[in-house]
Coordinates of C-alpha atoms in Angstrom, one line a residue:
Chain A
X1 CA 0.0 0.0 0.0
X2 CA 1.2 3.4 -0.9
X3 CA 1.4 6.1 1.8
X4 CA 0.2 9.3 0.4
X5 CA -1.3 9.8 -3.0
X6 CA -2.0 13.2 -4.5
X7 CA -4.3 13.6 -7.5
X8 CA -4.8 16.9 -9.3
X9 CA -7.9 16.8 -11.5
X10 CA -8.3 19.2 -14.4
X11 CA -8.5 19.8 -18.2
X12 CA -6.6 22.0 -20.6
X13 CA -9.3 24.7 -20.4
X14 CA -8.4 28.0 -18.6
X15 CA -9.0 27.9 -14.9
X16 CA -9.9 24.2 -15.0
X17 CA -6.2 23.5 -14.8
X18 CA -6.3 24.5 -11.1
X19 CA -5.8 20.9 -9.9
X20 CA -2.9 20.4 -12.3
X21 CA -1.2 23.6 -11.2
X22 CA -1.2 22.4 -7.6
X23 CA 0.5 19.2 -8.7
X24 CA 3.1 21.3 -10.7
X25 CA 3.8 23.5 -7.6
X26 CA 4.2 20.5 -5.3
X27 CA 6.6 18.8 -7.8
X28 CA 8.6 22.0 -8.1
X29 CA 8.9 22.1 -4.4
X30 CA 10.5 18.6 -4.4
X31 CA 8.6 15.5 -3.1
X32 CA 10.0 12.1 -2.4
X33 CA 8.0 8.9 -1.8
X34 CA 4.8 10.5 -2.8
X35 CA 2.6 9.1 -5.4
X36 CA 1.5 12.2 -7.4
X37 CA -0.4 12.5 -10.7
X38 CA -2.5 14.7 -12.9
X39 CA -5.8 13.4 -14.1
X40 CA -8.0 14.7 -16.9
X41 CA -11.7 14.2 -16.1
X42 CA -11.2 10.5 -14.9
X43 CA -14.9 9.6 -14.4
X44 CA -15.3 6.2 -12.9
X45 CA -11.7 5.4 -13.4
X46 CA -10.9 7.6 -10.4
X47 CA -12.2 4.8 -8.1
X48 CA -9.3 2.3 -8.5
X49 CA -6.9 5.3 -7.9
X50 CA -8.4 5.8 -4.5
X51 CA -7.5 2.2 -3.5
X52 CA -4.3 0.9 -1.9
X53 CA -3.3 4.2 -0.4
X54 CA -3.5 5.2 3.3
X55 CA -4.1 8.9 2.5
X56 CA -5.4 10.4 -0.8
X57 CA -5.4 14.1 -1.4
X58 CA -7.7 15.2 -4.3
X59 CA -7.7 18.7 -5.8
X60 CA -10.3 19.8 -8.3
X61 CA -11.8 23.0 -9.7
X62 CA -15.2 24.1 -8.4
X63 CA -17.7 26.7 -9.3
X64 CA -20.6 28.5 -7.5
X65 CA -19.3 28.7 -4.0
X66 CA -17.6 32.1 -3.6
X67 CA -14.8 34.3 -5.0
X68 CA -12.6 33.1 -7.8
X69 CA -9.4 31.8 -6.3
X70 CA -11.0 30.8 -3.0
X71 CA -9.9 27.4 -1.6
X72 CA -12.2 25.0 0.3
X73 CA -11.6 21.7 2.0
X74 CA -14.6 19.3 2.1
X75 CA -15.0 16.6 4.7
X76 CA -17.0 13.5 3.9
X77 CA -19.9 14.7 5.8
X78 CA -20.0 17.8 3.6
X79 CA -20.5 15.8 0.4
X80 CA -24.0 16.3 -0.9
X81 CA -26.0 13.2 -1.5
X82 CA -25.7 12.1 -5.1
X83 CA -29.3 11.5 -6.1
X84 CA -29.3 12.3 -9.9
X85 CA -29.3 9.7 -12.5
X86 CA -25.9 9.6 -14.2
X87 CA -24.6 9.7 -17.7
X88 CA -21.0 9.0 -18.3
X89 CA -20.8 12.6 -19.7
X90 CA -21.8 13.8 -16.2
X91 CA -19.9 11.3 -14.1
X92 CA -17.8 13.7 -12.1
X93 CA -15.7 13.6 -9.0
X94 CA -18.7 13.6 -6.6
X95 CA -20.3 10.7 -8.5
X96 CA -17.1 8.7 -8.4
X97 CA -16.5 9.4 -4.7
X98 CA -20.1 8.4 -4.0
X99 CA -19.8 5.2 -5.9
X100 CA -16.4 4.5 -4.2
X101 CA -18.0 5.0 -0.8
X102 CA -20.7 2.4 -1.7
X103 CA -18.0 0.0 -2.9
X104 CA -15.9 0.5 0.2
X105 CA -13.0 1.8 -1.9
X106 CA -12.4 5.1 -0.1
X107 CA -9.0 5.3 1.6
X108 CA -8.7 5.7 5.4
X109 CA -8.0 9.4 4.9
X110 CA -9.3 11.4 2.0
X111 CA -8.8 15.2 1.7
X112 CA -10.8 16.9 -1.0
X113 CA -9.8 20.4 -1.9
X114 CA -11.6 22.7 -4.3
X115 CA -10.4 25.9 -5.9
X116 CA -13.1 28.3 -7.1
X117 CA -12.6 29.1 -10.8
X118 CA -13.9 31.5 -13.4
X119 CA -13.3 31.1 -17.1
X120 CA -12.8 27.7 -18.7
X121 CA -12.1 28.5 -22.3
X122 CA -10.3 25.6 -24.1
X123 CA -6.6 26.3 -24.7
X124 CA -6.3 29.3 -22.5
X125 CA -4.0 29.7 -19.5
X126 CA -5.4 29.8 -16.1
X127 CA -5.9 33.3 -14.6
X128 CA -3.2 34.7 -12.4
X129 CA -5.5 34.5 -9.4
X130 CA -5.9 30.7 -10.0
X131 CA -2.1 30.2 -10.3
X132 CA -1.6 32.1 -7.0
X133 CA -4.3 30.0 -5.3
X134 CA -2.6 26.8 -6.6
X135 CA 0.7 27.9 -5.1
X136 CA -1.0 28.7 -1.8
X137 CA -2.8 25.3 -1.7
X138 CA 0.4 23.5 -2.6
X139 CA 2.2 25.1 0.3
X140 CA -0.6 24.2 2.7
X141 CA -0.6 20.6 1.5
X142 CA 3.2 20.3 1.7
X143 CA 3.1 21.6 5.3
X144 CA 0.7 18.8 6.2
X145 CA 2.7 16.0 4.6
X146 CA 4.8 13.9 6.9
X147 CA 8.4 14.9 6.8
X148 CA 9.5 11.5 5.3
X149 CA 7.1 12.1 2.5
X150 CA 8.5 15.4 1.3
Chain B
X1 CA -61.9 -4.8 -16.2
X2 CA -62.0 -1.1 -15.9
X3 CA -63.5 0.9 -18.8
X4 CA -62.1 4.1 -17.5
X5 CA -60.2 6.1 -20.1
X6 CA -57.9 8.9 -18.9
X7 CA -55.7 11.7 -20.2
X8 CA -52.1 11.8 -19.2
X9 CA -49.3 14.2 -20.1
X10 CA -45.8 13.0 -19.2
X11 CA -42.8 15.2 -19.8
X12 CA -39.4 14.0 -18.9
X13 CA -37.5 17.3 -19.2
X14 CA -34.0 15.8 -19.2
X15 CA -33.4 12.1 -19.8
X16 CA -30.8 10.7 -17.4
X17 CA -28.3 7.9 -17.9
X18 CA -28.0 8.5 -21.6
X19 CA -25.1 10.2 -23.4
X20 CA -26.1 13.8 -24.1
X21 CA -29.2 15.8 -23.7
X22 CA -32.7 14.7 -24.7
X23 CA -36.2 14.7 -23.5
X24 CA -39.4 12.8 -23.9
X25 CA -43.0 14.1 -24.4
X26 CA -45.9 11.7 -24.1
X27 CA -49.6 12.6 -24.3
X28 CA -52.4 10.1 -23.8
X29 CA -56.0 11.3 -24.5
X30 CA -58.9 9.0 -23.8
X31 CA -56.7 5.9 -23.6
X32 CA -54.8 6.6 -26.8
X33 CA -51.3 7.9 -27.5
X34 CA -51.7 11.1 -29.4
X35 CA -48.2 12.4 -29.0
X36 CA -44.9 10.6 -28.4
X37 CA -41.7 12.4 -29.1
X38 CA -38.1 11.6 -28.2
X39 CA -37.0 15.2 -28.3
X40 CA -33.3 15.8 -28.9
X41 CA -32.5 19.4 -28.1
X42 CA -28.8 19.3 -27.6
X43 CA -27.5 22.0 -29.9
X44 CA -26.2 21.0 -33.3
X45 CA -22.4 20.7 -33.5
X46 CA -21.5 21.4 -37.1
X47 CA -18.8 18.7 -37.3
X48 CA -19.5 17.9 -40.9
X49 CA -19.1 21.6 -41.8
X50 CA -15.9 21.9 -39.7
X51 CA -14.3 19.2 -41.9
X52 CA -14.7 21.0 -45.1
X53 CA -11.4 22.3 -46.5
X54 CA -9.4 20.1 -44.1
X55 CA -6.7 17.8 -45.2
X56 CA -7.2 14.0 -45.1
X57 CA -4.3 13.9 -42.6
X58 CA -6.4 15.9 -40.1
X59 CA -9.7 14.0 -40.4
X60 CA -9.1 11.0 -38.1
X61 CA -8.1 13.3 -35.2
X62 CA -11.0 15.7 -35.9
X63 CA -13.7 13.1 -36.0
X64 CA -12.4 11.4 -32.9
X65 CA -13.7 14.5 -31.1
X66 CA -17.3 13.8 -32.0
X67 CA -17.6 11.3 -29.2
X68 CA -15.8 10.7 -25.9
X69 CA -17.2 7.2 -25.6
X70 CA -16.7 5.9 -29.2
X71 CA -13.9 7.9 -30.8
X72 CA -12.2 4.8 -32.3
X73 CA -15.4 4.2 -34.3
X74 CA -15.2 7.6 -35.9
X75 CA -11.4 7.4 -36.5
X76 CA -11.6 3.9 -38.0
X77 CA -14.5 4.7 -40.3
X78 CA -13.0 7.9 -41.6
X79 CA -9.6 6.2 -42.2
X80 CA -11.3 3.2 -43.9
X81 CA -13.3 5.4 -46.2
X82 CA -10.3 7.5 -47.3
X83 CA -8.0 4.5 -47.6
X84 CA -10.5 2.9 -50.0
X85 CA -10.7 6.0 -52.1
X86 CA -6.9 6.4 -52.2
X87 CA -6.4 2.8 -53.1
X88 CA -4.4 2.1 -49.9
X89 CA -3.9 -1.5 -48.9
X90 CA -3.1 -1.8 -45.2
X91 CA -0.4 -4.2 -44.1
X92 CA -1.5 -7.3 -42.1
X93 CA -0.2 -5.7 -38.8
X94 CA -2.3 -2.5 -39.2
X95 CA -5.4 -4.5 -40.3
X96 CA -5.3 -6.7 -37.2
X97 CA -4.5 -3.8 -34.8
X98 CA -7.4 -1.7 -36.1
X99 CA -9.6 -4.5 -34.9
X100 CA -7.8 -4.8 -31.6
X101 CA -8.1 -1.1 -31.0
X102 CA -11.8 -1.2 -31.8
X103 CA -12.2 -4.2 -29.4
X104 CA -10.9 -1.9 -26.6
X105 CA -13.7 0.5 -27.4
X106 CA -16.4 -2.1 -27.4
X107 CA -15.2 -3.4 -24.1
X108 CA -15.2 0.0 -22.3
X109 CA -18.4 1.3 -23.9
X110 CA -20.4 -1.8 -23.4
X111 CA -19.3 -2.2 -19.8
X112 CA -20.0 1.4 -19.1
X113 CA -23.5 1.1 -20.5
X114 CA -24.4 -2.2 -18.8
X115 CA -23.3 -1.1 -15.3
X116 CA -23.6 2.6 -15.1
X117 CA -26.5 3.3 -17.4
X118 CA -28.8 0.3 -18.1
X119 CA -28.6 -2.3 -15.3
X120 CA -29.9 0.0 -12.5
X121 CA -33.3 0.0 -14.3
X122 CA -33.7 -3.7 -13.9
X123 CA -32.9 -3.7 -10.2
X124 CA -35.2 -0.8 -9.3
X125 CA -32.3 1.5 -8.7
X126 CA -31.9 5.2 -9.7
X127 CA -28.2 5.0 -10.4
X128 CA -25.2 2.7 -10.3
X129 CA -24.5 4.1 -6.8
X130 CA -27.7 2.5 -5.6
X131 CA -26.9 -0.7 -7.6
X132 CA -23.6 -0.9 -5.9
X133 CA -25.4 -1.4 -2.6
X134 CA -27.1 -4.6 -3.8
X135 CA -24.6 -5.8 -6.3
X136 CA -21.1 -4.5 -5.3
X137 CA -19.1 -7.4 -6.7
X138 CA -20.8 -7.0 -10.1
X139 CA -20.3 -3.3 -10.2
X140 CA -16.6 -3.7 -9.3
X141 CA -16.2 -6.3 -12.0
X142 CA -17.9 -3.9 -14.5
X143 CA -15.5 -1.1 -13.6
X144 CA -12.5 -3.5 -14.0
X145 CA -13.7 -4.6 -17.4
X146 CA -14.3 -1.0 -18.5
X147 CA -10.8 0.0 -17.3
X148 CA -9.3 -2.8 -19.3
X149 CA -11.1 -1.5 -22.4
X150 CA -9.7 2.0 -21.7
X151 CA -6.2 0.6 -21.3
X152 CA -6.4 -1.2 -24.6
X153 CA -7.5 2.0 -26.3
X154 CA -4.8 3.9 -24.6
X155 CA -2.2 1.4 -25.8
X156 CA -2.9 2.2 -29.5
X157 CA -4.3 5.7 -29.2
X158 CA -2.0 7.3 -26.6
X159 CA -5.1 8.1 -24.5
X160 CA -8.5 6.5 -24.1
X161 CA -10.6 9.6 -24.6
X162 CA -10.2 11.2 -28.0
X163 CA -7.2 9.0 -28.9
X164 CA -4.8 10.0 -31.6
X165 CA -3.4 6.6 -32.8
X166 CA -5.0 6.1 -36.2
X167 CA -3.7 7.8 -39.4
X168 CA -4.8 7.2 -42.9
X169 CA -2.6 4.3 -44.0
X170 CA -2.3 2.6 -40.5
X171 CA -1.2 3.8 -37.1
X172 CA 1.2 6.6 -36.0
X173 CA 3.1 4.2 -33.8
X174 CA 3.3 0.6 -32.6
X175 CA 3.3 -0.6 -29.0
X176 CA 6.3 -2.5 -27.7
X177 CA 6.2 -6.3 -27.3
X178 CA 6.5 -5.8 -23.5
X179 CA 3.4 -3.6 -23.3
X180 CA 1.5 -6.1 -25.5
X181 CA 2.6 -8.9 -23.2
X182 CA 1.3 -7.1 -20.2
X183 CA -2.1 -6.4 -21.8
X184 CA -2.4 -9.9 -23.0
X185 CA -2.0 -11.2 -19.4
X186 CA -4.8 -8.8 -18.3
X187 CA -7.1 -9.8 -21.2
X188 CA -6.6 -13.4 -20.4
X189 CA -7.4 -12.8 -16.8
X190 CA -10.6 -11.0 -17.8
X191 CA -12.0 -13.9 -19.7
X192 CA -13.6 -15.6 -16.7
X193 CA -14.9 -12.2 -15.5
X194 CA -16.6 -11.6 -18.9
X195 CA -18.1 -15.1 -18.9
X196 CA -19.5 -14.5 -15.4
X197 CA -20.9 -11.2 -16.7
X198 CA -22.8 -13.0 -19.4
X199 CA -24.3 -15.4 -16.8
X200 CA -25.2 -12.5 -14.6
X201 CA -26.7 -10.5 -17.5
X202 CA -28.7 -13.5 -18.6
X203 CA -30.1 -13.9 -15.1
X204 CA -31.5 -10.4 -15.0
X205 CA -35.3 -10.4 -15.2
X206 CA -36.3 -8.3 -18.2
X207 CA -39.8 -7.5 -19.5
X208 CA -41.1 -9.9 -22.1
X209 CA -41.5 -8.2 -25.4
X210 CA -42.0 -9.3 -28.9
X211 CA -41.7 -6.7 -31.7
X212 CA -41.3 -6.9 -35.4
X213 CA -38.4 -4.9 -36.7
X214 CA -35.7 -5.0 -39.3
X215 CA -32.1 -5.5 -38.0
X216 CA -29.3 -3.8 -39.9
X217 CA -25.6 -4.6 -39.2
X218 CA -22.4 -5.2 -41.0
X219 CA -21.6 -8.7 -42.1
X220 CA -18.3 -10.4 -42.8
X221 CA -17.8 -13.8 -44.4
X222 CA -15.5 -15.0 -41.6
X223 CA -15.6 -12.7 -38.6
X224 CA -18.2 -11.2 -36.4
X225 CA -18.1 -7.8 -38.2
X226 CA -16.6 -4.9 -36.3
X227 CA -14.2 -2.8 -38.4
X228 CA -14.8 -4.2 -41.9
X229 CA -17.5 -5.9 -43.9
X230 CA -20.6 -5.2 -45.9
X231 CA -24.0 -3.9 -44.8
X232 CA -26.7 -6.5 -44.2
X233 CA -30.3 -6.5 -43.1
X234 CA -32.5 -9.2 -41.7
X235 CA -34.7 -9.0 -44.8
X236 CA -31.8 -10.2 -46.9
X237 CA -30.3 -6.9 -48.0
X238 CA -26.6 -7.2 -48.7
X239 CA -24.8 -4.1 -50.0
X240 CA -21.4 -2.3 -49.9
X241 CA -20.9 0.9 -48.0
X242 CA -21.0 2.9 -51.2
X243 CA -24.7 1.8 -51.8
X244 CA -25.9 2.9 -48.3
X245 CA -27.6 6.0 -49.7
X246 CA -29.6 4.1 -52.2
X247 CA -31.4 2.1 -49.5
X248 CA -31.4 4.3 -46.4
X249 CA -32.9 7.8 -46.1
X250 CA -32.5 10.6 -43.5
X251 CA -35.0 13.3 -42.7
X252 CA -35.5 16.1 -40.2
X253 CA -38.3 16.2 -37.7
X254 CA -39.1 19.5 -36.1
X255 CA -38.7 18.2 -32.5
X256 CA -35.2 16.9 -32.9
X257 CA -31.7 18.2 -33.8
X258 CA -30.9 14.6 -34.8
X259 CA -31.8 13.2 -38.2
X260 CA -34.3 10.3 -38.4
X261 CA -33.3 7.4 -40.6
X262 CA -35.5 5.0 -42.4
X263 CA -35.1 1.8 -44.5
X264 CA -37.8 1.2 -47.1
X265 CA -39.9 3.9 -45.3
X266 CA -39.7 2.0 -42.0
X267 CA -37.7 2.4 -38.8
X268 CA -34.9 -0.1 -38.3
X269 CA -32.6 -1.3 -35.6
X270 CA -28.8 -1.0 -35.4
X271 CA -26.6 -2.0 -32.4
X272 CA -25.6 -5.0 -30.3
X273 CA -28.9 -6.9 -30.6
X274 CA -29.1 -6.3 -34.4
X275 CA -25.5 -7.5 -34.7
X276 CA -26.1 -10.6 -32.5
X277 CA -29.3 -11.5 -34.4
X278 CA -27.5 -11.3 -37.8
X279 CA -24.0 -12.5 -36.9
X280 CA -24.3 -15.0 -34.0
X281 CA -23.1 -17.8 -36.3
X282 CA -19.7 -16.0 -36.5
X283 CA -19.1 -16.2 -32.7
X284 CA -16.3 -18.4 -31.6
X285 CA -17.5 -21.9 -30.5
X286 CA -16.8 -21.3 -26.8
X287 CA -19.0 -18.1 -26.8
X288 CA -21.7 -19.8 -28.8
X289 CA -21.9 -22.6 -26.2
X290 CA -22.0 -20.1 -23.4
X291 CA -24.8 -18.2 -25.1
X292 CA -26.7 -21.4 -25.8
X293 CA -26.5 -22.2 -22.1
X294 CA -28.2 -18.9 -21.2
X295 CA -31.3 -20.1 -23.1
X296 CA -31.4 -16.9 -25.3
X297 CA -33.1 -17.8 -28.6
X298 CA -31.8 -15.9 -31.6
X299 CA -32.9 -13.9 -33.5
X300 CA -34.5 -12.1 -30.5
X301 CA -37.4 -9.7 -31.0
X302 CA -37.1 -8.4 -27.4
X303 CA -35.0 -5.2 -27.3
X304 CA -34.5 -5.8 -23.6
X305 CA -32.0 -8.5 -24.6
X306 CA -29.7 -5.8 -25.7
X307 CA -27.9 -5.8 -22.3
X308 CA -27.1 -9.4 -22.7
X309 CA -26.0 -8.8 -26.3
X310 CA -23.5 -6.2 -25.0
X311 CA -22.1 -8.7 -22.4
X312 CA -21.7 -11.3 -25.2
X313 CA -19.8 -8.7 -27.3
X314 CA -17.5 -7.9 -24.5
X315 CA -16.4 -11.5 -24.3
X316 CA -16.1 -11.6 -28.1
X317 CA -13.9 -8.5 -28.0
X318 CA -11.6 -10.0 -25.4
X319 CA -11.3 -13.2 -27.4
X320 CA -10.6 -11.3 -30.6
X321 CA -8.0 -9.0 -29.0
X322 CA -6.2 -12.0 -27.5
X323 CA -6.3 -13.9 -30.8
X324 CA -4.9 -11.1 -32.8
X325 CA -2.2 -10.2 -30.3
X326 CA -0.9 -13.7 -30.3
X327 CA 2.6 -13.8 -31.6
X328 CA 2.7 -9.9 -31.7
X329 CA 5.7 -8.3 -33.5
X330 CA 6.6 -4.7 -33.9
X331 CA 6.3 -3.9 -37.6
X332 CA 9.0 -2.2 -39.7
X333 CA 6.5 0.6 -40.2
X334 CA 3.0 0.9 -38.6
X335 CA 1.7 2.8 -41.7
X336 CA 2.0 2.7 -45.4
X337 CA 2.5 5.8 -47.6
X338 CA -0.7 7.5 -49.0
X339 CA -1.2 9.5 -52.1
X340 CA -4.5 11.4 -52.1
X341 CA -6.8 11.5 -55.1
X342 CA -10.1 13.2 -55.9
X343 CA -13.4 11.4 -55.6
X344 CA -16.1 10.2 -53.2
X345 CA -15.1 8.0 -50.2
X346 CA -17.5 5.9 -48.2
X347 CA -16.9 3.7 -45.3
X348 CA -18.7 2.0 -42.4
X349 CA -17.9 0.2 -39.2
X350 CA -19.8 -1.1 -36.2
X351 CA -19.6 1.5 -33.4
X352 CA -20.6 0.1 -30.0
X353 CA -24.1 1.6 -30.6
X354 CA -24.4 0.3 -34.1
X355 CA -23.6 1.0 -37.8
X356 CA -21.6 4.2 -38.4
X357 CA -21.4 5.4 -42.0
X358 CA -19.2 8.2 -43.4
X359 CA -19.1 9.8 -46.8
X360 CA -16.4 12.3 -47.9
X361 CA -16.1 14.1 -51.2
X362 CA -12.4 14.9 -51.6
X363 CA -10.5 17.1 -54.0
X364 CA -7.2 16.2 -55.7
X365 CA -5.1 17.8 -52.9
X366 CA -6.7 15.4 -50.4
X367 CA -9.0 18.1 -48.8
X368 CA -12.6 17.6 -47.9
X369 CA -15.1 19.2 -50.2
X370 CA -18.1 17.9 -48.2
X371 CA -18.7 15.4 -45.5
X372 CA -21.6 13.4 -44.2
X373 CA -21.7 11.2 -41.1
X374 CA -24.6 9.0 -40.1
X375 CA -24.2 7.8 -36.5
X376 CA -26.1 4.9 -35.0
X377 CA -28.3 7.0 -32.7
X378 CA -29.8 8.8 -35.7
X379 CA -30.6 5.5 -37.3
X380 CA -32.2 4.2 -34.1
X381 CA -34.2 7.3 -33.3
X382 CA -37.3 6.4 -35.3
X383 CA -37.1 2.8 -33.9
X384 CA -36.9 4.1 -30.4
X385 CA -40.1 6.1 -30.9
X386 CA -41.8 3.1 -32.5
X387 CA -40.6 0.8 -29.7
X388 CA -41.9 3.3 -27.1
X389 CA -45.3 3.3 -28.6
X390 CA -45.5 -0.5 -28.8
X391 CA -44.0 -1.0 -25.4
X392 CA -46.4 1.4 -23.7
X393 CA -49.4 -0.3 -25.3
X394 CA -48.1 -3.6 -24.1
X395 CA -47.2 -2.3 -20.7
X396 CA -50.7 -0.7 -20.3
X397 CA -51.6 2.9 -20.6
X398 CA -53.6 2.8 -17.4
X399 CA -50.6 2.3 -15.3
X400 CA -49.6 5.2 -12.8
X401 CA -47.8 8.1 -14.4
X402 CA -44.5 7.3 -12.6
X403 CA -44.6 3.7 -13.8
X404 CA -45.1 4.9 -17.4
X405 CA -42.3 7.4 -17.1
X406 CA -39.9 4.8 -15.7
X407 CA -40.9 2.3 -18.4
X408 CA -40.3 4.8 -21.2
X409 CA -36.9 5.7 -19.7
X410 CA -36.0 2.0 -19.5
X411 CA -36.9 1.5 -23.2
X412 CA -34.9 4.5 -24.3
X413 CA -31.8 3.6 -22.3
X414 CA -31.9 0.1 -23.7
X415 CA -30.7 1.6 -27.0
X416 CA -27.7 3.4 -25.3
X417 CA -28.5 6.5 -27.3
X418 CA -25.5 8.8 -27.8
X419 CA -27.4 12.0 -28.3
X420 CA -24.2 14.1 -28.6
X421 CA -23.1 12.1 -31.6
X422 CA -26.5 12.4 -33.3
X423 CA -27.1 16.1 -33.3
X424 CA -26.9 17.7 -36.7
X425 CA -27.2 21.0 -38.2
X426 CA -30.8 21.7 -39.2
X427 CA -30.9 22.5 -42.9
X428 CA -32.8 25.7 -43.4
X429 CA -34.8 26.8 -46.4
X430 CA -35.2 30.6 -46.5
X431 CA -37.9 32.1 -48.7
X432 CA -37.9 35.8 -49.3
X433 CA -40.6 37.8 -51.1

């Protein structure tokens, strides 16, 4: 079993790169013995990536909960119930986490971070405020990691 | 028996567990269906127009963007059509690997549809999340099979969503022997899982139904047709891709951004059940025996057997991939040179959801003059409406509204419609005085 696994979720569309930018910032800071990856809208394939790890840190973009660049951490009790029917087009992180919970695939510790984003135009860079938020979140995550895992 | 006649209006504003955005309107007056429309309102996407003026070298990558679930079907069909026009003969390696690549797509798409979209209906669940509470091992197995399909696509396409592997003349690259050895181990390990999936799918209680419809699917003299073959129908039609237009027609209906297809002025069925009905004799003996043990009698006139047909095709795809990867060698070149020429290119393959037909008019420089793409969901759209009408009459129009709504959704999802693929630009006629 791996110790810590960090997964940044995003797409190459403007601010939606927020999760990837956090991974970039963590890698630039130097990390050893950490399983770290960027994912592009993984859908249900996120579920096996939550397995065989003691602690998974997920970072994704979010919209509709405050100022652009704001960072939020969600505990499991904060996840809304997923009641909608699903299409694979709409099988997002919440759906994957809800399914993983039913299948008993969630790791012992799961930290879910969201960065509030604005524009998501394909091919554009993320806004400066998003890049700054990604740096800030990377520092916060790095500070929480065990020293042996840095 | 009650003589009561009632009026019901059911509107499902957004269909869930289908690919893309559609809706259903049903109106029953005095015990008769007076309106039944599968309304596809997802905006048109103009793909055929985008292709005009583009070089043949760009087409496979552009059409792969039409669908996130079945991009290989679009790539393979476009490449096949253009190779035929340009007089390109693929080498044996590329020919075999096209089929393997396509098998990956069938495996992932079918497993996704069975477990995430269709199966919850038959267990009284609203979603796969609810299904996972009562059938966790089966859902886990489905996710593993889907992931294996994705891995096979990634192997040849560099990524599983919108892959970039195919080029006109072959593939851009060839996987190493080591990577093929690794995937073969996984494919072999998945065989018993796929066999168990067939037994599970066959055990799911589905409504009894018996409808008269024409099946249309590709046919091949030796293989269960996937990436090459002619077009056949259950009434005996047997034509090449170039003759598709002479037998099949498309028209617009005001309530849909997708085109409606017809064959001899009638709806027809494409997809897994149509393929299994027409081609089950081409299945490997082991799969034939397993299918016989389920008790399924073919040809089937019950569309609810589509889920089982998908499970059978998953096992077929695993078998085919293993067979074709046996003795794998990296070729000297994964592609052959291509010289474009002007003319009309047509091609067809069997996308997971059914027959996919492409037509390109090309100029002498190898650029697209015009393009036409007929996806499976357009072809099934009239059949879905016909099925809904017949199924509802059989189900009973006096049932509670919620039961009618659920039954309609179950019928529609059974076809695995990919609405995003099917939307087209509405042709407009402007009259000015």
